[in-house]
CSV table of C-alpha atoms in Angstrom, one decimal:
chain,number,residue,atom,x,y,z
K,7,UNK,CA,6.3,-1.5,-12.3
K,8,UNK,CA,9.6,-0.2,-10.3
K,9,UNK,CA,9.3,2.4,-7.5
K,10,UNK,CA,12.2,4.4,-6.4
K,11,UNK,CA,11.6,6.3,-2.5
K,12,UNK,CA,13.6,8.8,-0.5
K,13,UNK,CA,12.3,9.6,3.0
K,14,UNK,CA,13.5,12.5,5.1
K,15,UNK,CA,12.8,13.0,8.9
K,16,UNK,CA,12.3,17.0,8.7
K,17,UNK,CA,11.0,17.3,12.8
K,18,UNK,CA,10.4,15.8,15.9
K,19,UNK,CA,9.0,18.1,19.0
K,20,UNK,CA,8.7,16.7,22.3
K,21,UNK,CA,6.1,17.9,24.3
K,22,UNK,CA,7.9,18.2,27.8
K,23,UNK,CA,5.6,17.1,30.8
K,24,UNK,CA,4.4,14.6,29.0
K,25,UNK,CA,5.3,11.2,26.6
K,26,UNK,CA,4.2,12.9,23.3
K,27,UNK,CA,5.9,14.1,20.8
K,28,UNK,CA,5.2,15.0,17.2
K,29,UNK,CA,7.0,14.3,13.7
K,30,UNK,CA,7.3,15.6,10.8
K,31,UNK,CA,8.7,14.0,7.4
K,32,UNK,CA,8.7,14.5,3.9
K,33,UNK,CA,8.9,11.7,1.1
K,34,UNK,CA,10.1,11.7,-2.5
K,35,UNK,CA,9.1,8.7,-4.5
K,36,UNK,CA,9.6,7.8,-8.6
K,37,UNK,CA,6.8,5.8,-9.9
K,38,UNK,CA,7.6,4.1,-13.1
K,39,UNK,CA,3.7,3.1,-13.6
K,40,UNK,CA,1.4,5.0,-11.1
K,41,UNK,CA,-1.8,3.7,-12.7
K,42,UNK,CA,-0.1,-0.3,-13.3
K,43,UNK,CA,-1.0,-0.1,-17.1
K,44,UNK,CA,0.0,-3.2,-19.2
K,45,UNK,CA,2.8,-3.6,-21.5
K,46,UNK,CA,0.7,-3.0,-23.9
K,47,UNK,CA,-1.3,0.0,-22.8
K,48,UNK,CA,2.4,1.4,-21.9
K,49,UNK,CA,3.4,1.3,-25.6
K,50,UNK,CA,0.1,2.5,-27.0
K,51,UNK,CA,0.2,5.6,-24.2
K,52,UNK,CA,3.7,6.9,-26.5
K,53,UNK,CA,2.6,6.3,-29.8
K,54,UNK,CA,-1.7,6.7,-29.8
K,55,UNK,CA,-2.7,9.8,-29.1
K,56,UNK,CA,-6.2,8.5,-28.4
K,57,UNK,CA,-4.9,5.8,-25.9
K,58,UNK,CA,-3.5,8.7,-24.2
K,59,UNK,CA,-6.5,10.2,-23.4
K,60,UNK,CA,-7.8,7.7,-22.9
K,61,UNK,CA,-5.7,7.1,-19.5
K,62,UNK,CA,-6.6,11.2,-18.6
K,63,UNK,CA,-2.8,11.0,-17.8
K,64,UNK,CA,-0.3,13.4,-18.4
K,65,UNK,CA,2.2,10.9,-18.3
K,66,UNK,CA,2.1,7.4,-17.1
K,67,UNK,CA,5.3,7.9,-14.6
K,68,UNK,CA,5.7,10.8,-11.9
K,69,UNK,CA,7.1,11.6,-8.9
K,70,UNK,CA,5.4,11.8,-5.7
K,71,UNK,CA,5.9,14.1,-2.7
K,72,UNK,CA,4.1,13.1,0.4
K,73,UNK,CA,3.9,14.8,3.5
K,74,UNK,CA,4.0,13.5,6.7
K,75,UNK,CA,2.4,13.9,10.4
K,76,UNK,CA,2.8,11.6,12.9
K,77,UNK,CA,1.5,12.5,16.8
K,78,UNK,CA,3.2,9.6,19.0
K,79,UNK,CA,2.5,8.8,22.8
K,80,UNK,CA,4.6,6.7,25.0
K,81,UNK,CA,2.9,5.5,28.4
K,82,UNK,CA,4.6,1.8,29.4
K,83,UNK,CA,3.5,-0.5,29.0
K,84,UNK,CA,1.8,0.7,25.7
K,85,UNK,CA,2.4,2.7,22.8
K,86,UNK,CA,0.3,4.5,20.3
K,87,UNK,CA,0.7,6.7,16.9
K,88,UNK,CA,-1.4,8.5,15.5
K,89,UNK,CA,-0.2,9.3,11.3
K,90,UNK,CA,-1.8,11.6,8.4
K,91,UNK,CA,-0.2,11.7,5.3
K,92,UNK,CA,-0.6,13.5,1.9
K,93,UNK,CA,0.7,12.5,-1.4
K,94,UNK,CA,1.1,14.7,-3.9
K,95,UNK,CA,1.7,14.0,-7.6
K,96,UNK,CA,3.6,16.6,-9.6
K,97,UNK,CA,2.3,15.9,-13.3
K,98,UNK,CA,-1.1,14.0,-12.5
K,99,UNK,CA,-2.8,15.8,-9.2
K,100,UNK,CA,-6.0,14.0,-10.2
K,101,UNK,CA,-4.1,11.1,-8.0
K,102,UNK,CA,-3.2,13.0,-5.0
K,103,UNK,CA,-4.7,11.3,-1.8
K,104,UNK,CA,-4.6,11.2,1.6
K,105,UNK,CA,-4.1,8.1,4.6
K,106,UNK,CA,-5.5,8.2,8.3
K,107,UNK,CA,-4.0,5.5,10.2
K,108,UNK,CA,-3.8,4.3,13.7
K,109,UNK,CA,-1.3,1.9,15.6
K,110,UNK,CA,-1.2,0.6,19.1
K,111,UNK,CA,0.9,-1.1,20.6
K,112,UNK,CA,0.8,-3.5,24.5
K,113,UNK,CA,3.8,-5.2,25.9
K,114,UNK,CA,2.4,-8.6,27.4
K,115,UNK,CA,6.1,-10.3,28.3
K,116,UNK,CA,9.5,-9.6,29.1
K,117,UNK,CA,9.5,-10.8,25.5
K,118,UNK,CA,6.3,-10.4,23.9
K,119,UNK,CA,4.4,-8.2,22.2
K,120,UNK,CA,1.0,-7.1,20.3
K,121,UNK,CA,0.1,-4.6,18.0
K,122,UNK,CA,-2.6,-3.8,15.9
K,123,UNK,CA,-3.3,-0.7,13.5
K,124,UNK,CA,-6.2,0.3,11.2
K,125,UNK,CA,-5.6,2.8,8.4
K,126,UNK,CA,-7.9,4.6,5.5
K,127,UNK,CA,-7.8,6.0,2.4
K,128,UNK,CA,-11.2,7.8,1.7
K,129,UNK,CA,-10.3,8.1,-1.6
K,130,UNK,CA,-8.0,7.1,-4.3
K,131,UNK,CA,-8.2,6.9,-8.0
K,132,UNK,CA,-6.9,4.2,-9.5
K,133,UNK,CA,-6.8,4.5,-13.4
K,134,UNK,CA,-9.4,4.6,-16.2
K,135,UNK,CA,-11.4,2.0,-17.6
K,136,UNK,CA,-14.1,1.9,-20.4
K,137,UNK,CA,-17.4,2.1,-18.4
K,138,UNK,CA,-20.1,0.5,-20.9
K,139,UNK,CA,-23.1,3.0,-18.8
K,140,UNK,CA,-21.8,6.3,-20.0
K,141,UNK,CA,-19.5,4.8,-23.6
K,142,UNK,CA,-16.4,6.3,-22.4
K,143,UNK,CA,-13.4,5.6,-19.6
K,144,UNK,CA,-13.6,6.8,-16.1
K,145,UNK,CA,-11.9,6.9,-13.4
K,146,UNK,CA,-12.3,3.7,-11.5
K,147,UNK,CA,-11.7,5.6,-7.5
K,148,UNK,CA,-12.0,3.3,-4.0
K,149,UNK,CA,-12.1,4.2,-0.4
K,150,UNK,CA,-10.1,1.1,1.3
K,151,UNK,CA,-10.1,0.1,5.3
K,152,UNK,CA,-7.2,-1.9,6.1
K,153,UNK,CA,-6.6,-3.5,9.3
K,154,UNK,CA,-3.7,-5.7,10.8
K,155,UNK,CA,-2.8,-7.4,14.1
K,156,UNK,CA,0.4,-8.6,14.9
K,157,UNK,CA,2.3,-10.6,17.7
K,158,UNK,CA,6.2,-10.3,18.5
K,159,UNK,CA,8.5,-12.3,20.1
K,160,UNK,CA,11.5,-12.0,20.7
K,161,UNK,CA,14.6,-14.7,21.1
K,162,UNK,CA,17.9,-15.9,21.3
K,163,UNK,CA,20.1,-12.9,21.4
K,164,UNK,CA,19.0,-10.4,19.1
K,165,UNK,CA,16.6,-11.5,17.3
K,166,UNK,CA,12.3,-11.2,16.9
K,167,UNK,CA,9.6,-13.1,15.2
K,168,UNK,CA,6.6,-11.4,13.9
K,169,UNK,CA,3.8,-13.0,13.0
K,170,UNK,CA,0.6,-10.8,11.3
K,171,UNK,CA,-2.7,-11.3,10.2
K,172,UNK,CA,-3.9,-8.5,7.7
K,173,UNK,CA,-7.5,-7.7,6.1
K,174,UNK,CA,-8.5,-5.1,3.9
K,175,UNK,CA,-11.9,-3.7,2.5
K,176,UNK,CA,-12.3,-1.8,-0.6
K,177,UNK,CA,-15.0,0.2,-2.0
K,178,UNK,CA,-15.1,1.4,-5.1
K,179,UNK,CA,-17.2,4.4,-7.3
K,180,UNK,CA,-20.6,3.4,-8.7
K,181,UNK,CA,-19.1,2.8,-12.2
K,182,UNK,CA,-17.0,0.4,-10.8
K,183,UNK,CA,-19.2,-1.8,-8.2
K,184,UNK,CA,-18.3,-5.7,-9.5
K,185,UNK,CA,-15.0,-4.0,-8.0
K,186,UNK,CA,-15.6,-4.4,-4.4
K,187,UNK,CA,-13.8,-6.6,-2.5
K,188,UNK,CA,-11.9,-7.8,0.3
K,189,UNK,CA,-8.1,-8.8,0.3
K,190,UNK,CA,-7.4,-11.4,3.6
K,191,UNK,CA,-3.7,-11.3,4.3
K,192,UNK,CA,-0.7,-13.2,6.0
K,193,UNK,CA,2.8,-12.6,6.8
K,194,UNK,CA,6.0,-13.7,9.1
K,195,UNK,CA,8.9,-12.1,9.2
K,196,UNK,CA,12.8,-12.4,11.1
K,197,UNK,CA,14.4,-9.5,12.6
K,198,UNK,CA,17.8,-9.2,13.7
K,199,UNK,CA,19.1,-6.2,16.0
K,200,UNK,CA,22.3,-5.3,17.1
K,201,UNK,CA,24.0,-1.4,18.1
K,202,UNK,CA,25.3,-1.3,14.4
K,203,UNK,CA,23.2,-2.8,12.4
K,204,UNK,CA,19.0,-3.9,12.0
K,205,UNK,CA,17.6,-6.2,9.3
K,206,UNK,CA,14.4,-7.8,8.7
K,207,UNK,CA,13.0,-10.2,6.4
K,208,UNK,CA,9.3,-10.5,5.5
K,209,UNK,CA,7.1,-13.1,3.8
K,210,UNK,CA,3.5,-12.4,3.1
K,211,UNK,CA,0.6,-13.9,1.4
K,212,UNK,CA,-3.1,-12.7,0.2
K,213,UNK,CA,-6.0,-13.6,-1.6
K,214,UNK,CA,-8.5,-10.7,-2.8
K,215,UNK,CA,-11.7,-11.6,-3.7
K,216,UNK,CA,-13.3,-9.4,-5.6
K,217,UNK,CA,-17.3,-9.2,-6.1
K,218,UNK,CA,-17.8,-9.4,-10.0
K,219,UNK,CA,-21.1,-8.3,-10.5
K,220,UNK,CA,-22.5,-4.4,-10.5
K,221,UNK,CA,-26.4,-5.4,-10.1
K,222,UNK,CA,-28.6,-6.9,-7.3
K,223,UNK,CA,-29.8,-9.2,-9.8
K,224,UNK,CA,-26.5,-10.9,-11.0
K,225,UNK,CA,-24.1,-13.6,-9.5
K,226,UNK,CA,-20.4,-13.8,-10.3
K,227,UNK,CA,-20.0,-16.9,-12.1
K,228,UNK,CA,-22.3,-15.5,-15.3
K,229,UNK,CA,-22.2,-11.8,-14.9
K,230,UNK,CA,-20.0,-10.4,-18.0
K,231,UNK,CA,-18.7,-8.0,-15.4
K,232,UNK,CA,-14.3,-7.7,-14.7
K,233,UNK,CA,-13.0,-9.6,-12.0
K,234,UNK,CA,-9.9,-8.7,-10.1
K,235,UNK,CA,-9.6,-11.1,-7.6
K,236,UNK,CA,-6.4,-12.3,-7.1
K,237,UNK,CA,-3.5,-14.0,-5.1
K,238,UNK,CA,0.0,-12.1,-4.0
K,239,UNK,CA,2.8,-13.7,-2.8
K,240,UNK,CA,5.4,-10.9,-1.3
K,241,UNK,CA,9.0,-10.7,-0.2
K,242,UNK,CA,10.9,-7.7,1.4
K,243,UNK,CA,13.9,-7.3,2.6
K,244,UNK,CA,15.0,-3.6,4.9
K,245,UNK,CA,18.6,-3.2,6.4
K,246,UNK,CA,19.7,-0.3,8.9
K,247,UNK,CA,22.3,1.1,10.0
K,248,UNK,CA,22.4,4.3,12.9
K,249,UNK,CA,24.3,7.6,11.7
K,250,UNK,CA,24.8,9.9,14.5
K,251,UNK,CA,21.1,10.1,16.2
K,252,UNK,CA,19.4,9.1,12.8
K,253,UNK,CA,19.1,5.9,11.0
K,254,UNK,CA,19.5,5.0,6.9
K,255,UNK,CA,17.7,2.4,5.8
K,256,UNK,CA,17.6,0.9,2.4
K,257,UNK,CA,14.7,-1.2,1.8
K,258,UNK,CA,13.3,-3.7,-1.5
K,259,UNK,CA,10.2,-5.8,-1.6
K,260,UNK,CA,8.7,-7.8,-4.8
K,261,UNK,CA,5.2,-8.6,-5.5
K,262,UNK,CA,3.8,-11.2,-7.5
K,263,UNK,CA,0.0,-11.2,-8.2
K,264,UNK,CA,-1.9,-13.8,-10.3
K,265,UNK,CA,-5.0,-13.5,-11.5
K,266,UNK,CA,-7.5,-15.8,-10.6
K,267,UNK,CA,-10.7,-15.1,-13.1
K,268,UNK,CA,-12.2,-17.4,-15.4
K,269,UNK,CA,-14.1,-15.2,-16.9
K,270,UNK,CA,-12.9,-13.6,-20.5
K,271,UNK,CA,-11.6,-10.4,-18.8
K,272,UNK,CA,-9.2,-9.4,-21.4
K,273,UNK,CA,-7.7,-7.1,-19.1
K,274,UNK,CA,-7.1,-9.6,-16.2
K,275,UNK,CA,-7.6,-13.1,-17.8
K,276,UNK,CA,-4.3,-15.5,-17.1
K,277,UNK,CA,-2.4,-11.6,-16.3
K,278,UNK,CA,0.3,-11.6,-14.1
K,279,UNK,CA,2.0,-8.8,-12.4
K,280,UNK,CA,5.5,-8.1,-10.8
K,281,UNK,CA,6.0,-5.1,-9.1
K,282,UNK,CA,9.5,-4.1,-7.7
K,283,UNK,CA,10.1,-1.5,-4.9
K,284,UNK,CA,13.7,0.2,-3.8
K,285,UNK,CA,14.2,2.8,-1.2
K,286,UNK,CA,16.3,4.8,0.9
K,287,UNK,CA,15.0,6.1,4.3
K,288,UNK,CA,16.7,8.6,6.4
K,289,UNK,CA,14.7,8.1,10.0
């Protein structure tokens, strides 16, 4: 799956009197795969008509518009933003979704730093599967709560060492409950600032563990439910350089996932996944 993004800074009104101001921004992004179908499922979506339904897809790529909010106070020591955004998906609206999200962040040292943010989706559908319950594919839709706290220091001349611990929760519809799970995260990452130029680059790794089973009176191992758990290793990679009062950033990450299930999950037994992202952000 490849993902292509163009961000634009359309706003920003500072409310004099006061260490608030408000943004506005608009993003453009090409998804090459917005429901992460195999290669298979990719080639039967152009020449089956009945795969294609089954997907309830228009197409399998689009691009996606997403609006953006973002109410920002600065009171020193700390810092806080508050961010809505709404994504928007020109041929397949049944995707469209929206993300509340909430970042602090408190200067301890001269050199040191901690942040933490919390962000949620209330809902977001995924992609279709065949539910067995009603003999037909549905839409398999979560609600996720993420949550991340990180500590920054900085060093030498220039640069900053980030160190974060991540952990998400999702929920998913009643069709779909051996999907549940929880995703516990890592990741470090080096920045380097100067005047001209800012880069950073970022290591992560997670493990999501998925529950397996849709009734009370099942456990994992021999429930004939799908398992998604999984483990991702990431890199990414953003440089930036300032233009006038403005900043362009061009930034590429890389996800690997491998599936952990033993189970014989056709659609995620021994599956891998890479998933590349590239874009250019005008901030």
């Amino acid at each position: 799956m490849k993902k292509i993004a163009i961000f634009v800074l359309l706003w920003a009104i500072p409310l004099y009197g006061w260490n608030i101001d408000l943004v506005g921004s608009w993003l453009t992004e090409y998804d090459s795969n917005i429901c992460n179908l195999s290669k298979s499922e990719l080639e039967e979506f152009g020449s089956d008509y009945l795969a294609a339904q089954e997907t309830k897809l228009n197409t399998y790529d689009d691009w996606i518009n997403g609006s953006i909010f973002k109410l920002r106070i600065k009171e020193y020591p700390a810092w806080g933003t508050f961010t809505l955004k709404r994504y928007f998906y020109a041929k397949n609206p049944i995707k469209d979704y929206s993300v509340f999200s909430l970042w602090f962040m408190l200067k301890i040292t001269s050199k040191s730093y901690i942040t933490a943010l919390y962000s949620y989706v209330p809902s977001y559908n995924y992609r279709t599967y065949y539910d067995e319950d009603s003999s037909g594919y549905e839409w398999c839709g979560y609600a996720v709560n993420k949550f991340k706290v990180e500590v920054r220091r900085k060093f030498a001349q220039n640069y900053q060492l980030n160190l974060a611990l991540r952990y998400s929760l999702y929920y998913y519809n009643s069709a779909f409950r051996e999907y549940d799970s929880h995703k516990p995260g890592i990741s470090i990452s080096l920045e380097r600032e100067t005047p001209s130029l800012f880069s950073k680059l970022e290591l992560s790794y997670a493990n999501r563990l998925a529950r397996g089973y849709d009734s009370q009176q099942e456990v994992k191992k021999i429930s004939d439910e799908n398992d998604i758990s999984y483990h991702q290793i990431a890199v990414g990679w953003q440089v930036a350089k300032p233009v006038g009062n403005f900043k362009i950033a061009a930034t590429t990450s890389y996800e690997h996932n491998i599936y952990t299930t033993k189970k014989e999950d056709t659609l995620h037994k021994d599956r891998t996944e890479h998933i590349i992202m590239l874009s250019l952000i005008h901030i």
